[in-house]
Amino acid sequence: MILIHGTLTPWQSWHAQVDYFSQKYCVVAVSLSGHTGDIADEFESIDDEARQIEEYVLSRFGPRVHAVCGVSLGGSIAYRLFENGRLEIDYLILDGAPLVPLNWLITTFLKKQGLAIVHKSQRRDPKTLERFGSYFLPDKYLSYYLELVDGMSDASMLNLVKSVTSIQINPSRTVVNPAEDGRGLLSETARPSEPTVPTGLTAPTGLTAPTQPAHPTAQTRPAVTGTQILFLCGTHFSESHSLNSAKTLKQHYPQLTLWFFQNASHAETVVHNPVRWNAVVEMFMDGKLSEIRENRTIRR
């Protein structure tokens, strides 16, 4: 089971998921380039991160992966892993993943905003740190965040935003039909009104990978795949881009299950209510997601 964190988020934010899912699976919590605390370790692109993860997983575990979970930026990378087809993924869990391009105006704003957050955090701006626990991650992850952000270069942030805002869905893969391999399809539900990475190993940073071939031209018909896809999304307005991505992805993969966390903002539930998040993901993988409904216990 592979866990991929989001922008400016330390891999340690997966602590609750690692503790829970490692009881059943071998869990790999990835530390993305530009997020390791090493200024020389720069984030280049979503495709580059996907290649590094593929090489790491293939060299150590082989191609079969039970589940890939990605949050925000991590969701974009998780989708690229699925789309590349080098790994055989049973379950793809995307939480607030941006998968459609944004215009130059929004891209410019996000670049300025990202750099401002990094620079203020590096200066230990009191207001920025004060808002950390309320608007980003629980306070227990602050020390990990500061270590991360101290090593975040301007180039990494600019490359990250450029890659996220220019990503596109290329549904060119046609693999096993779920009806033929016995796994079937899950219907859409809930529409609302340290046995992980070995000690000392930072994955996938530092790994080398061959040049990735260009993505094939997308097909107009829905792609057929045996992978079950879950897209998690909050109902706060900050999730509008995520929802647009989910709807676009579902046009190509009708088996996609879209689940809303009531009153939750972008990528909030996974870190602020991990018990709830873990339960939804586990039921999805067990084929029981249609049996539960959102209970509105998400932190406001």
Short mmCIF file of C-alpha atoms in Angstrom, two decimals:
data_model
loop_
_atom_site.label_atom_id
_atom_site.label_comp_id
_atom_site.label_asym_id
_atom_site.label_seq_id
_atom_site.Cartn_x
_atom_site.Cartn_y
_atom_site.Cartn_z
CA MET A 1 0.00 0.00 0.00
CA ILE A 2 1.55 3.29 -1.14
CA LEU A 3 0.75 6.63 0.56
CA ILE A 4 1.66 9.89 -1.19
CA HIS A 5 1.39 13.19 0.70
CA GLY A 6 0.43 16.63 -0.62
CA THR A 7 2.16 19.98 -1.10
CA LEU A 8 4.22 21.23 1.86
CA THR A 9 3.04 18.24 3.86
CA PRO A 10 5.53 15.95 5.63
CA TRP A 11 5.21 12.23 5.05
CA GLN A 12 4.73 11.88 8.83
CA SER A 13 1.20 13.27 8.38
CA TRP A 14 0.30 9.69 7.32
CA HIS A 15 1.07 8.45 10.85
CA ALA A 16 -2.52 7.40 11.63
CA GLN A 17 -2.88 5.62 8.28
CA VAL A 18 0.47 3.83 8.68
CA ASP A 19 -0.48 2.59 12.15
CA TYR A 20 -3.88 1.40 10.97
CA PHE A 21 -3.22 -0.15 7.57
CA SER A 22 0.15 -1.71 8.43
CA GLN A 23 -1.80 -4.26 10.46
CA LYS A 24 -2.89 -5.76 7.12
CA TYR A 25 -0.50 -4.44 4.47
CA CYS A 26 3.10 -3.53 3.86
CA VAL A 27 2.81 0.27 3.83
CA VAL A 28 5.21 2.61 2.01
CA ALA A 29 4.84 6.29 2.98
CA VAL A 30 6.62 8.27 0.28
CA SER A 31 8.62 11.45 0.88
CA LEU A 32 8.43 13.54 -2.29
CA SER A 33 11.35 15.47 -3.72
CA GLY A 34 11.55 19.01 -2.34
CA HIS A 35 9.91 17.81 0.88
CA THR A 36 12.85 16.06 2.55
CA GLY A 37 14.50 19.04 4.26
CA ASP A 38 17.42 18.92 1.82
CA ILE A 39 17.71 22.14 -0.19
CA ALA A 40 19.53 20.27 -2.98
CA ASP A 41 16.62 17.85 -3.39
CA GLU A 42 14.35 19.70 -5.83
CA PHE A 43 10.88 18.81 -7.06
CA GLU A 44 10.91 18.77 -10.85
CA SER A 45 7.55 17.43 -12.00
CA ILE A 46 4.69 15.04 -11.31
CA ASP A 47 5.98 12.72 -14.03
CA ASP A 48 9.45 12.66 -12.47
CA GLU A 49 8.04 11.77 -9.04
CA ALA A 50 5.92 9.01 -10.58
CA ARG A 51 8.98 7.53 -12.31
CA GLN A 52 10.97 7.49 -9.08
CA ILE A 53 8.17 5.77 -7.17
CA GLU A 54 7.74 3.21 -9.95
CA GLU A 55 11.45 2.37 -9.93
CA TYR A 56 11.50 2.07 -6.14
CA VAL A 57 8.42 -0.18 -5.98
CA LEU A 58 9.37 -2.36 -8.95
CA SER A 59 12.89 -2.95 -7.64
CA ARG A 60 11.73 -3.96 -4.16
CA PHE A 61 8.21 -5.35 -4.38
CA GLY A 62 7.38 -6.06 -8.02
CA PRO A 63 4.52 -4.58 -10.08
CA ARG A 64 1.50 -5.66 -8.02
CA VAL A 65 0.22 -2.99 -5.62
CA HIS A 66 -2.93 -3.42 -3.57
CA ALA A 67 -3.64 0.29 -3.15
CA VAL A 68 -2.19 3.69 -3.97
CA CYS A 69 -3.50 6.62 -1.90
CA GLY A 70 -2.65 10.22 -2.77
CA VAL A 71 -3.75 13.52 -1.26
CA SER A 72 -3.89 16.73 -3.33
CA LEU A 73 -0.54 16.83 -5.18
CA GLY A 74 -0.02 13.25 -4.05
CA GLY A 75 -3.32 12.37 -5.73
CA SER A 76 -2.06 13.79 -9.03
CA ILE A 77 1.04 11.62 -8.74
CA ALA A 78 -1.03 8.59 -7.74
CA TYR A 79 -3.20 9.06 -10.82
CA ARG A 80 -0.10 9.28 -13.02
CA LEU A 81 1.12 5.97 -11.55
CA PHE A 82 -2.19 4.43 -12.53
CA GLU A 83 -2.17 6.01 -15.97
CA ASN A 84 1.41 4.95 -16.74
CA GLY A 85 0.44 1.31 -16.24
CA ARG A 86 3.83 0.10 -15.00
CA LEU A 87 2.27 -0.89 -11.67
CA GLU A 88 -0.72 -3.23 -11.36
CA ILE A 89 -2.92 -1.27 -8.96
CA ASP A 90 -6.03 -2.87 -7.44
CA TYR A 91 -7.38 0.26 -5.70
CA LEU A 92 -6.67 3.91 -6.48
CA ILE A 93 -7.70 6.37 -3.75
CA LEU A 94 -7.54 10.05 -4.72
CA ASP A 95 -8.25 12.71 -2.08
CA GLY A 96 -8.77 16.17 -3.55
CA ALA A 97 -6.51 15.39 -6.51
CA PRO A 98 -6.15 18.18 -9.11
CA LEU A 99 -6.37 16.49 -12.50
CA VAL A 100 -7.44 19.24 -14.90
CA PRO A 101 -5.38 22.29 -15.97
CA LEU A 102 -5.86 25.80 -14.57
CA ASN A 103 -5.48 29.07 -16.46
CA TRP A 104 -2.39 31.29 -16.30
CA LEU A 105 -4.01 33.78 -13.92
CA ILE A 106 -4.72 31.18 -11.23
CA THR A 107 -1.32 29.58 -11.84
CA THR A 108 0.41 32.92 -11.27
CA PHE A 109 -1.57 33.48 -8.07
CA LEU A 110 -0.73 30.01 -6.75
CA LYS A 111 2.98 30.51 -7.47
CA LYS A 112 3.02 33.79 -5.52
CA GLN A 113 0.96 32.31 -2.70
CA GLY A 114 3.17 29.23 -2.45
CA LEU A 115 6.39 31.25 -2.34
CA ALA A 116 4.91 33.60 0.26
CA ILE A 117 3.96 30.72 2.56
CA VAL A 118 7.39 29.14 2.22
CA HIS A 119 9.26 32.39 2.85
CA LYS A 120 7.11 33.36 5.85
CA SER A 121 7.49 29.90 7.34
CA GLN A 122 11.26 29.97 6.85
CA ARG A 123 11.33 33.33 8.70
CA ARG A 124 9.10 31.82 11.41
CA ASP A 125 6.47 34.50 10.87
CA PRO A 126 4.28 34.41 14.02
CA LYS A 127 0.95 34.79 12.21
CA THR A 128 1.77 32.05 9.72
CA LEU A 129 2.76 29.60 12.45
CA GLU A 130 -0.24 30.63 14.55
CA ARG A 131 -2.61 29.60 11.77
CA PHE A 132 -0.83 26.30 11.12
CA GLY A 133 -2.95 24.11 13.37
CA SER A 134 -6.26 25.71 12.42
CA TYR A 135 -5.87 25.97 8.66
CA PHE A 136 -3.35 23.31 7.65
CA LEU A 137 -2.10 20.41 9.78
CA PRO A 138 -2.50 19.44 13.43
CA ASP A 139 0.10 21.16 15.64
CA LYS A 140 1.83 17.85 16.34
CA TYR A 141 3.24 17.97 12.79
CA LEU A 142 4.67 21.51 13.08
CA SER A 143 8.26 20.44 13.74
CA TYR A 144 8.21 18.11 10.72
CA TYR A 145 6.73 20.90 8.60
CA LEU A 146 9.41 23.40 9.63
CA GLU A 147 12.16 20.92 8.79
CA LEU A 148 10.54 20.35 5.42
CA VAL A 149 9.97 24.01 4.58
CA ASP A 150 13.52 24.99 5.56
CA GLY A 151 14.72 22.77 2.74
CA MET A 152 12.08 23.87 0.22
CA SER A 153 13.66 25.88 -2.61
CA ASP A 154 11.87 28.46 -4.73
CA ALA A 155 12.56 26.29 -7.77
CA SER A 156 10.78 23.33 -6.15
CA MET A 157 7.70 25.39 -5.35
CA LEU A 158 7.51 26.93 -8.82
CA ASN A 159 8.00 23.55 -10.52
CA LEU A 160 5.38 22.02 -8.26
CA VAL A 161 2.73 24.62 -9.07
CA LYS A 162 3.53 24.51 -12.78
CA SER A 163 3.20 20.73 -12.83
CA VAL A 164 -0.05 20.64 -10.84
CA THR A 165 -1.76 23.40 -12.82
CA SER A 166 -0.87 21.91 -16.21
CA ILE A 167 -1.75 18.25 -15.53
CA GLN A 168 -4.20 16.55 -17.87
CA ILE A 169 -6.05 13.26 -17.89
CA ASN A 170 -4.83 10.91 -20.62
CA PRO A 171 -7.10 7.85 -20.41
CA SER A 172 -5.28 5.80 -23.01
CA ARG A 173 -4.97 2.61 -21.02
CA THR A 174 -7.13 -0.39 -21.91
CA VAL A 175 -6.46 -3.35 -19.64
CA VAL A 176 -8.53 -6.07 -17.98
CA ASN A 177 -12.28 -5.67 -18.00
CA PRO A 178 -13.44 -5.86 -14.35
CA ALA A 179 -16.38 -8.03 -15.38
CA GLU A 180 -13.91 -10.60 -16.72
CA ASP A 181 -11.56 -10.79 -13.73
CA GLY A 182 -14.27 -11.19 -11.12
CA ARG A 183 -13.75 -7.92 -9.29
CA GLY A 184 -16.78 -6.17 -10.72
CA LEU A 185 -17.65 -2.49 -10.39
CA LEU A 186 -18.69 -0.37 -7.44
CA SER A 187 -21.57 1.96 -8.03
CA GLU A 188 -21.29 5.63 -7.12
CA THR A 189 -22.46 6.32 -3.58
CA ALA A 190 -22.92 9.03 -1.00
CA ARG A 191 -23.67 12.02 -3.19
CA PRO A 192 -24.72 14.72 -0.72
CA SER A 193 -27.17 17.67 -1.03
CA GLU A 194 7.41 1.50 11.40
CA PRO A 195 6.89 -1.48 9.25
CA THR A 196 6.58 0.94 6.34
CA VAL A 197 9.72 2.31 4.71
CA PRO A 198 12.90 0.74 6.15
CA THR A 199 14.74 2.91 8.69
CA GLY A 200 16.97 5.50 7.08
CA LEU A 201 15.34 5.18 3.68
CA THR A 202 13.66 8.15 2.05
CA ALA A 203 11.55 6.98 -0.83
CA PRO A 204 11.55 7.87 -3.66
CA THR A 205 14.09 10.72 -3.30
CA GLY A 206 17.47 10.09 -4.84
CA LEU A 207 16.37 7.25 -7.07
CA THR A 208 17.11 7.42 -10.77
CA ALA A 209 14.73 6.39 -13.52
CA PRO A 210 14.78 6.08 -17.29
CA THR A 211 13.24 8.72 -19.49
CA GLN A 212 9.46 8.47 -19.53
CA PRO A 213 7.90 8.17 -22.99
CA ALA A 214 5.27 10.69 -23.97
CA HIS A 215 1.71 9.83 -23.01
CA PRO A 216 -0.30 8.32 -25.85
CA THR A 217 -3.18 10.25 -27.33
CA ALA A 218 -6.29 9.97 -25.21
CA GLN A 219 -9.16 7.89 -26.50
CA THR A 220 -12.64 9.30 -26.71
CA ARG A 221 -14.37 6.20 -25.39
CA PRO A 222 -14.31 5.35 -21.67
CA ALA A 223 -11.12 3.55 -20.65
CA VAL A 224 -11.52 -0.03 -19.43
CA THR A 225 -9.52 -0.98 -16.36
CA GLY A 226 -9.72 -3.48 -13.52
CA THR A 227 -8.58 -0.85 -11.02
CA GLN A 228 -11.27 0.37 -8.62
CA ILE A 229 -11.13 4.15 -8.18
CA LEU A 230 -12.31 6.17 -5.16
CA PHE A 231 -12.32 9.96 -5.28
CA LEU A 232 -12.69 11.68 -1.89
CA CYS A 233 -13.85 15.27 -1.77
CA GLY A 234 -15.01 17.79 0.84
CA THR A 235 -18.09 19.98 0.38
CA HIS A 236 -16.33 23.28 1.20
CA PHE A 237 -15.90 25.74 -1.70
CA SER A 238 -12.11 25.10 -1.56
CA GLU A 239 -12.86 21.73 -3.17
CA SER A 240 -14.41 23.13 -6.37
CA HIS A 241 -11.35 22.27 -8.46
CA SER A 242 -11.17 18.80 -6.94
CA LEU A 243 -14.84 18.20 -7.76
CA ASN A 244 -14.28 19.33 -11.34
CA SER A 245 -11.37 16.88 -11.57
CA ALA A 246 -13.53 14.06 -10.19
CA LYS A 247 -16.33 14.71 -12.67
CA THR A 248 -13.89 14.83 -15.57
CA LEU A 249 -12.22 11.60 -14.46
CA LYS A 250 -15.56 9.85 -14.13
CA GLN A 251 -16.34 10.57 -17.77
CA HIS A 252 -13.42 8.30 -18.67
CA TYR A 253 -13.75 5.81 -15.83
CA PRO A 254 -17.48 5.31 -15.08
CA GLN A 255 -16.65 2.87 -12.26
CA LEU A 256 -15.22 5.74 -10.20
CA THR A 257 -16.83 6.10 -6.77
CA LEU A 258 -17.20 9.69 -5.56
CA TRP A 259 -17.49 10.17 -1.79
CA PHE A 260 -18.12 13.52 -0.09
CA PHE A 261 -16.99 14.44 3.42
CA GLN A 262 -19.62 16.88 4.65
CA ASN A 263 -18.41 20.38 5.68
CA ALA A 264 -14.76 19.43 5.08
CA SER A 265 -12.33 21.63 3.20
CA HIS A 266 -9.55 20.54 0.85
CA ALA A 267 -7.62 17.51 2.17
CA GLU A 268 -8.92 18.16 5.69
CA THR A 269 -10.37 14.82 6.75
CA VAL A 270 -7.26 12.74 6.09
CA VAL A 271 -5.25 14.61 8.76
CA HIS A 272 -7.90 16.07 11.08
CA ASN A 273 -10.21 13.06 11.19
CA PRO A 274 -8.05 10.10 10.12
CA VAL A 275 -10.31 7.55 11.83
CA ARG A 276 -13.16 8.57 9.53
CA TRP A 277 -10.89 8.64 6.49
CA ASN A 278 -9.45 5.22 7.24
CA ALA A 279 -12.93 3.73 7.69
CA VAL A 280 -14.15 4.99 4.32
CA VAL A 281 -11.05 3.77 2.50
CA GLU A 282 -11.14 0.36 4.18
CA MET A 283 -14.83 -0.15 3.38
CA PHE A 284 -14.15 0.83 -0.22
CA MET A 285 -11.41 -1.77 -0.52
CA ASP A 286 -13.65 -4.34 1.18
CA GLY A 287 -16.46 -3.62 -1.28
CA LYS A 288 -18.77 -2.32 1.47
CA LEU A 289 -18.76 1.42 0.87
CA SER A 290 -22.40 1.49 -0.23
CA GLU A 291 -23.40 0.25 3.23
CA ILE A 292 -22.36 3.45 5.07
CA ARG A 293 -23.34 7.09 4.85
CA GLU A 294 -21.60 10.33 5.79
CA ASN A 295 -22.32 11.02 9.46
CA ARG A 296 -21.41 14.73 9.56
CA THR A 297 -18.84 14.34 12.32
CA ILE A 298 -16.11 16.08 10.33
CA ARG A 299 -14.29 18.86 12.22
CA ARG A 300 -15.65 22.25 11.18
#
